[in-house]
mmCIF file of C-alpha atoms in Angstrom:
data_model
loop_
_atom_site.group_PDB
_atom_site.id
_atom_site.type_symbol
_atom_site.label_atom_id
_atom_site.label_comp_id
_atom_site.label_asym_id
_atom_site.label_seq_id
_atom_site.Cartn_x
_atom_site.Cartn_y
_atom_site.Cartn_z
ATOM 1 C CA ILE A 4 2.704 -20.061 103.145
ATOM 2 C CA MET A 5 5.455 -21.733 105.093
ATOM 3 C CA GLY A 6 5.953 -20.080 108.486
ATOM 4 C CA CYS A 7 4.237 -16.804 107.598
ATOM 5 C CA ILE A 8 2.100 -14.788 109.972
ATOM 6 C CA PRO A 9 -0.767 -13.258 107.985
ATOM 7 C CA VAL A 10 -1.345 -9.537 108.322
ATOM 8 C CA ALA A 11 -4.594 -7.781 107.454
ATOM 9 C CA ARG A 12 -4.369 -4.113 106.515
ATOM 10 C CA PRO A 13 -7.289 -1.662 106.478
ATOM 11 C CA GLN A 14 -6.321 -0.353 103.035
ATOM 12 C CA ASP A 15 -6.644 -3.852 101.562
ATOM 13 C CA THR A 16 -10.387 -3.848 102.218
ATOM 14 C CA ALA A 17 -11.130 -0.150 101.671
ATOM 15 C CA ILE A 18 -14.723 0.582 100.711
ATOM 16 C CA LYS A 19 -15.351 3.299 98.135
ATOM 17 C CA MET A 20 -18.326 5.226 99.386
ATOM 18 C CA PRO A 21 -20.960 6.284 96.824
ATOM 19 C CA ASP A 22 -20.119 9.417 94.857
ATOM 20 C CA SER A 23 -23.326 11.014 96.191
ATOM 21 C CA GLU A 24 -21.772 10.981 99.683
ATOM 22 C CA THR A 25 -19.139 13.668 100.152
ATOM 23 C CA ILE A 26 -17.236 14.993 103.143
ATOM 24 C CA ARG A 27 -15.333 18.126 104.086
ATOM 25 C CA VAL A 28 -12.715 18.566 106.788
ATOM 26 C CA ASN A 29 -12.466 21.458 109.227
ATOM 27 C CA GLY A 30 -9.652 20.989 111.764
ATOM 28 C CA ASN A 31 -10.504 17.738 113.526
ATOM 29 C CA ILE A 32 -14.190 17.742 112.482
ATOM 30 C CA ILE A 33 -15.523 16.019 109.378
ATOM 31 C CA TYR A 34 -18.889 17.059 107.979
ATOM 32 C CA GLY A 35 -20.757 14.734 105.663
ATOM 33 C CA ASN A 36 -23.238 15.372 102.887
ATOM 34 C CA ASN A 37 -25.766 12.521 102.334
ATOM 35 C CA THR A 38 -23.770 10.391 104.803
ATOM 36 C CA SER A 39 -24.940 8.003 107.508
ATOM 37 C CA PHE A 40 -21.940 8.049 109.827
ATOM 38 C CA THR A 41 -23.811 6.442 112.755
ATOM 39 C CA SER A 42 -24.464 3.258 110.775
ATOM 40 C CA GLN A 43 -21.398 3.337 108.477
ATOM 41 C CA LEU A 44 -18.583 3.942 110.944
ATOM 42 C CA LYS A 45 -17.213 2.795 114.272
ATOM 43 C CA ILE A 46 -14.634 4.362 116.553
ATOM 44 C CA LYS A 47 -11.072 3.671 115.241
ATOM 45 C CA ASP A 48 -12.261 3.234 111.645
ATOM 46 C CA LYS A 49 -10.369 5.381 109.160
ATOM 47 C CA ILE A 50 -11.463 7.745 106.434
ATOM 48 C CA ARG A 51 -9.358 8.524 103.380
ATOM 49 C CA LEU A 52 -10.222 11.354 101.041
ATOM 50 C CA ARG A 53 -9.786 10.224 97.455
ATOM 51 C CA GLY A 54 -6.658 11.669 95.961
ATOM 52 C CA ASN A 55 -4.949 11.932 99.376
ATOM 53 C CA PRO A 56 -3.114 9.038 101.073
ATOM 54 C CA GLU A 57 -3.629 10.320 104.631
ATOM 55 C CA GLN A 58 -5.879 8.133 106.776
ATOM 56 C CA LEU A 59 -8.016 9.986 109.325
ATOM 57 C CA VAL A 60 -8.905 8.001 112.450
ATOM 58 C CA VAL A 61 -12.465 8.317 113.769
ATOM 59 C CA LYS A 62 -12.477 9.404 117.417
ATOM 60 C CA LYS A 63 -16.171 10.201 117.977
ATOM 61 C CA ILE A 64 -19.313 9.915 115.874
ATOM 62 C CA VAL A 65 -21.539 12.906 116.629
ATOM 63 C CA SER A 66 -24.335 12.323 114.098
ATOM 64 C CA ASP A 67 -24.984 10.967 110.608
ATOM 65 C CA THR A 68 -23.281 14.041 109.166
ATOM 66 C CA GLU A 69 -20.615 14.953 111.737
ATOM 67 C CA LEU A 70 -17.703 13.198 113.361
ATOM 68 C CA VAL A 71 -14.511 13.980 115.236
ATOM 69 C CA ILE A 72 -11.137 12.610 114.119
ATOM 70 C CA GLU A 73 -8.039 12.074 116.266
ATOM 71 C CA GLN A 74 -5.733 14.468 114.446
ATOM 72 C CA VAL A 75 -6.117 18.059 113.336
ATOM 73 C CA CYS A 76 -5.851 18.220 109.552
ATOM 74 C CA GLY A 77 -3.610 20.542 107.638
ATOM 75 C CA ASP A 78 -4.665 23.152 105.130
ATOM 76 C CA GLU A 79 -4.342 20.805 102.142
ATOM 77 C CA LEU A 80 -7.254 18.714 103.436
ATOM 78 C CA LYS A 81 -9.313 21.767 104.380
ATOM 79 C CA GLU A 82 -9.203 22.818 100.742
ATOM 80 C CA MET A 83 -10.721 19.499 99.633
ATOM 81 C CA ASN A 84 -14.365 20.439 100.177
ATOM 82 C CA ASP A 85 -17.115 18.066 99.098
ATOM 83 C CA SER A 86 -14.625 15.236 98.614
ATOM 84 C CA LYS A 87 -15.376 11.673 97.708
ATOM 85 C CA TRP A 88 -14.056 9.283 100.329
ATOM 86 C CA ASP A 89 -13.166 5.718 101.223
ATOM 87 C CA LEU A 90 -13.917 3.860 104.446
ATOM 88 C CA LEU A 91 -11.204 1.701 106.001
ATOM 89 C CA HIS A 92 -12.560 -0.432 108.823
ATOM 90 C CA TYR A 93 -10.418 -0.847 111.934
ATOM 91 C CA VAL A 94 -8.382 -4.051 111.974
ATOM 92 C CA ASN A 95 -7.445 -5.503 115.349
ATOM 93 C CA GLN A 96 -3.851 -6.686 114.944
ATOM 94 C CA SER A 97 -3.572 -8.458 118.331
ATOM 95 C CA ASN A 98 -3.511 -11.918 116.676
ATOM 96 C CA VAL A 99 -0.607 -10.818 114.493
ATOM 97 C CA TYR A 100 1.370 -9.542 117.466
ATOM 98 C CA ASP A 101 0.573 -12.661 119.504
ATOM 99 C CA GLY A 102 1.898 -14.843 116.657
ATOM 100 C CA VAL A 103 5.061 -12.750 116.404
ATOM 101 C CA TYR A 104 5.654 -12.825 120.167
ATOM 102 C CA GLU A 105 5.237 -16.596 120.225
ATOM 103 C CA ALA A 106 7.637 -17.101 117.303
ATOM 104 C CA LEU A 107 10.275 -14.921 118.948
ATOM 105 C CA ARG A 108 9.719 -16.580 122.331
ATOM 106 C CA MET A 109 10.437 -19.909 120.618
ATOM 107 C CA GLY A 110 13.761 -18.549 119.326
ATOM 108 C CA GLN A 111 12.677 -17.990 115.739
ATOM 109 C CA CYS A 112 13.459 -14.897 113.714
ATOM 110 C CA PHE A 113 11.305 -13.187 111.133
ATOM 111 C CA GLY A 114 11.398 -10.456 108.538
ATOM 112 C CA ILE A 115 9.089 -7.506 108.061
ATOM 113 C CA PHE A 116 8.706 -5.704 104.764
ATOM 114 C CA PRO A 117 6.948 -2.532 105.927
ATOM 115 C CA GLU A 118 7.770 -0.232 103.030
ATOM 116 C CA GLY A 119 5.837 -2.218 100.449
ATOM 117 C CA GLY A 120 7.344 -0.216 97.635
ATOM 118 C CA SER A 121 10.493 1.030 96.045
ATOM 119 C CA HIS A 122 12.294 4.323 96.338
ATOM 120 C CA ASP A 123 15.519 5.755 95.032
ATOM 121 C CA ARG A 124 16.789 7.343 98.233
ATOM 122 C CA PRO A 125 20.275 6.244 99.303
ATOM 123 C CA ASP A 126 19.173 5.359 102.842
ATOM 124 C CA LEU A 127 16.523 3.303 104.617
ATOM 125 C CA LEU A 128 13.138 4.829 105.214
ATOM 126 C CA PRO A 129 12.231 5.397 108.887
ATOM 127 C CA LEU A 130 11.119 2.268 110.724
ATOM 128 C CA LYS A 131 7.376 1.827 111.064
ATOM 129 C CA VAL A 132 5.828 1.891 114.528
ATOM 130 C CA GLY A 133 4.935 -1.826 114.369
ATOM 131 C CA VAL A 134 8.597 -2.747 114.745
ATOM 132 C CA ALA A 135 8.767 -0.777 117.997
ATOM 133 C CA VAL A 136 5.455 -2.246 119.196
ATOM 134 C CA ILE A 137 6.884 -5.738 118.700
ATOM 135 C CA ALA A 138 10.225 -4.995 120.383
ATOM 136 C CA PHE A 139 8.714 -3.300 123.443
ATOM 137 C CA GLY A 140 5.814 -5.765 123.671
ATOM 138 C CA LEU A 141 8.168 -8.743 123.706
ATOM 139 C CA ILE A 142 10.085 -7.266 126.644
ATOM 140 C CA GLU A 143 6.826 -6.480 128.424
ATOM 141 C CA LYS A 144 5.196 -9.876 127.871
ATOM 142 C CA HIS A 145 8.172 -12.285 127.966
ATOM 143 C CA ASN A 146 11.136 -10.250 129.272
ATOM 144 C CA ILE A 147 12.991 -10.959 126.038
ATOM 145 C CA ALA A 148 14.949 -8.214 124.300
ATOM 146 C CA VAL A 149 15.610 -8.900 120.639
ATOM 147 C CA PRO A 150 17.762 -6.848 118.284
ATOM 148 C CA ILE A 151 16.153 -5.103 115.354
ATOM 149 C CA VAL A 152 18.351 -5.536 112.300
ATOM 150 C CA PRO A 153 17.567 -3.116 109.472
ATOM 151 C CA ILE A 154 18.055 -4.637 106.042
ATOM 152 C CA GLY A 155 18.181 -2.841 102.726
ATOM 153 C CA LEU A 156 17.554 -4.454 99.359
ATOM 154 C CA ASN A 157 19.248 -2.706 96.469
ATOM 155 C CA TYR A 158 18.273 -3.758 92.977
ATOM 156 C CA TYR A 159 20.165 -3.165 89.782
ATOM 157 C CA ASN A 160 17.813 -3.197 86.806
ATOM 158 C CA GLY A 161 15.098 -4.256 89.234
ATOM 159 C CA HIS A 162 12.459 -4.192 86.506
ATOM 160 C CA ARG A 163 14.269 -6.980 84.647
ATOM 161 C CA PHE A 164 13.793 -10.661 85.407
ATOM 162 C CA ARG A 165 16.733 -12.029 87.404
ATOM 163 C CA GLY A 166 18.220 -8.584 87.886
ATOM 164 C CA ARG A 167 21.065 -8.306 90.361
ATOM 165 C CA ALA A 168 20.282 -7.483 94.008
ATOM 166 C CA VAL A 169 22.484 -6.589 96.958
ATOM 167 C CA VAL A 170 21.351 -7.152 100.539
ATOM 168 C CA GLU A 171 22.826 -4.774 103.127
ATOM 169 C CA PHE A 172 22.531 -5.286 106.885
ATOM 170 C CA GLY A 173 22.632 -2.312 109.228
ATOM 171 C CA PRO A 174 23.876 -2.403 112.809
ATOM 172 C CA PRO A 175 21.434 -4.016 115.265
ATOM 173 C CA ILE A 176 19.160 -1.640 117.157
ATOM 174 C CA ARG A 177 18.538 -2.591 120.765
ATOM 175 C CA ILE A 178 16.051 -1.310 123.329
ATOM 176 C CA SER A 179 18.052 0.257 126.159
ATOM 177 C CA PRO A 180 16.838 0.012 129.781
ATOM 178 C CA GLU A 181 16.307 3.800 129.723
ATOM 179 C CA LEU A 182 14.149 3.586 126.613
ATOM 180 C CA TYR A 183 12.127 0.762 128.163
ATOM 181 C CA GLU A 184 11.521 2.947 131.237
ATOM 182 C CA LEU A 185 10.246 5.691 128.912
ATOM 183 C CA TYR A 186 7.976 3.099 127.270
ATOM 184 C CA LYS A 187 6.421 2.244 130.644
ATOM 185 C CA LYS A 188 5.622 5.953 131.173
ATOM 186 C CA ASP A 189 4.747 7.072 127.619
ATOM 187 C CA LYS A 190 4.468 4.436 124.892
ATOM 188 C CA ARG A 191 3.952 6.881 122.033
ATOM 189 C CA GLU A 192 7.062 8.851 122.922
ATOM 190 C CA ALA A 193 9.129 5.678 123.226
ATOM 191 C CA TYR A 194 7.911 4.481 119.815
ATOM 192 C CA LYS A 195 9.258 7.695 118.261
ATOM 193 C CA GLU A 196 12.749 7.045 119.584
#
């Protein structure tokens, strides 16, 4: 497509594991039943319990039936014993970011549609971390600070063909020198800001 930078997402190529393979979560440990974690998974792959959208990132593979995930899971996942699961292989997005940095370095602009869905809230959803990664990375790699302009699309009778839409632009968000200094010390904390 004209001028697009393709993005691969792990959820687009999710693999449904056989129903005979089940897992259970205990804190940041996942135990498998009839699993072969050492041959199925790699570090940074993600696991998703069916019926739950949360993606659990693999930190360490201990054995065919035990692994450690990056985050500690809440009680709702602990209650899902012997769950069927999907495997989402890690996708290295460096080519995407390189393409974005080059486009911005050349003076182009681009749009991101991170929500991928509709909602009926009267405000924008929080920005995804990829927007911050791009903004900080462009300063780091090319010393170029670009504004982030939030845009909202409001549809009236959106389910109807040629329904009316209103495009609203929010005030530009800029990376301050203080925030960039925080980024150099603690990227994750800066991304949250």
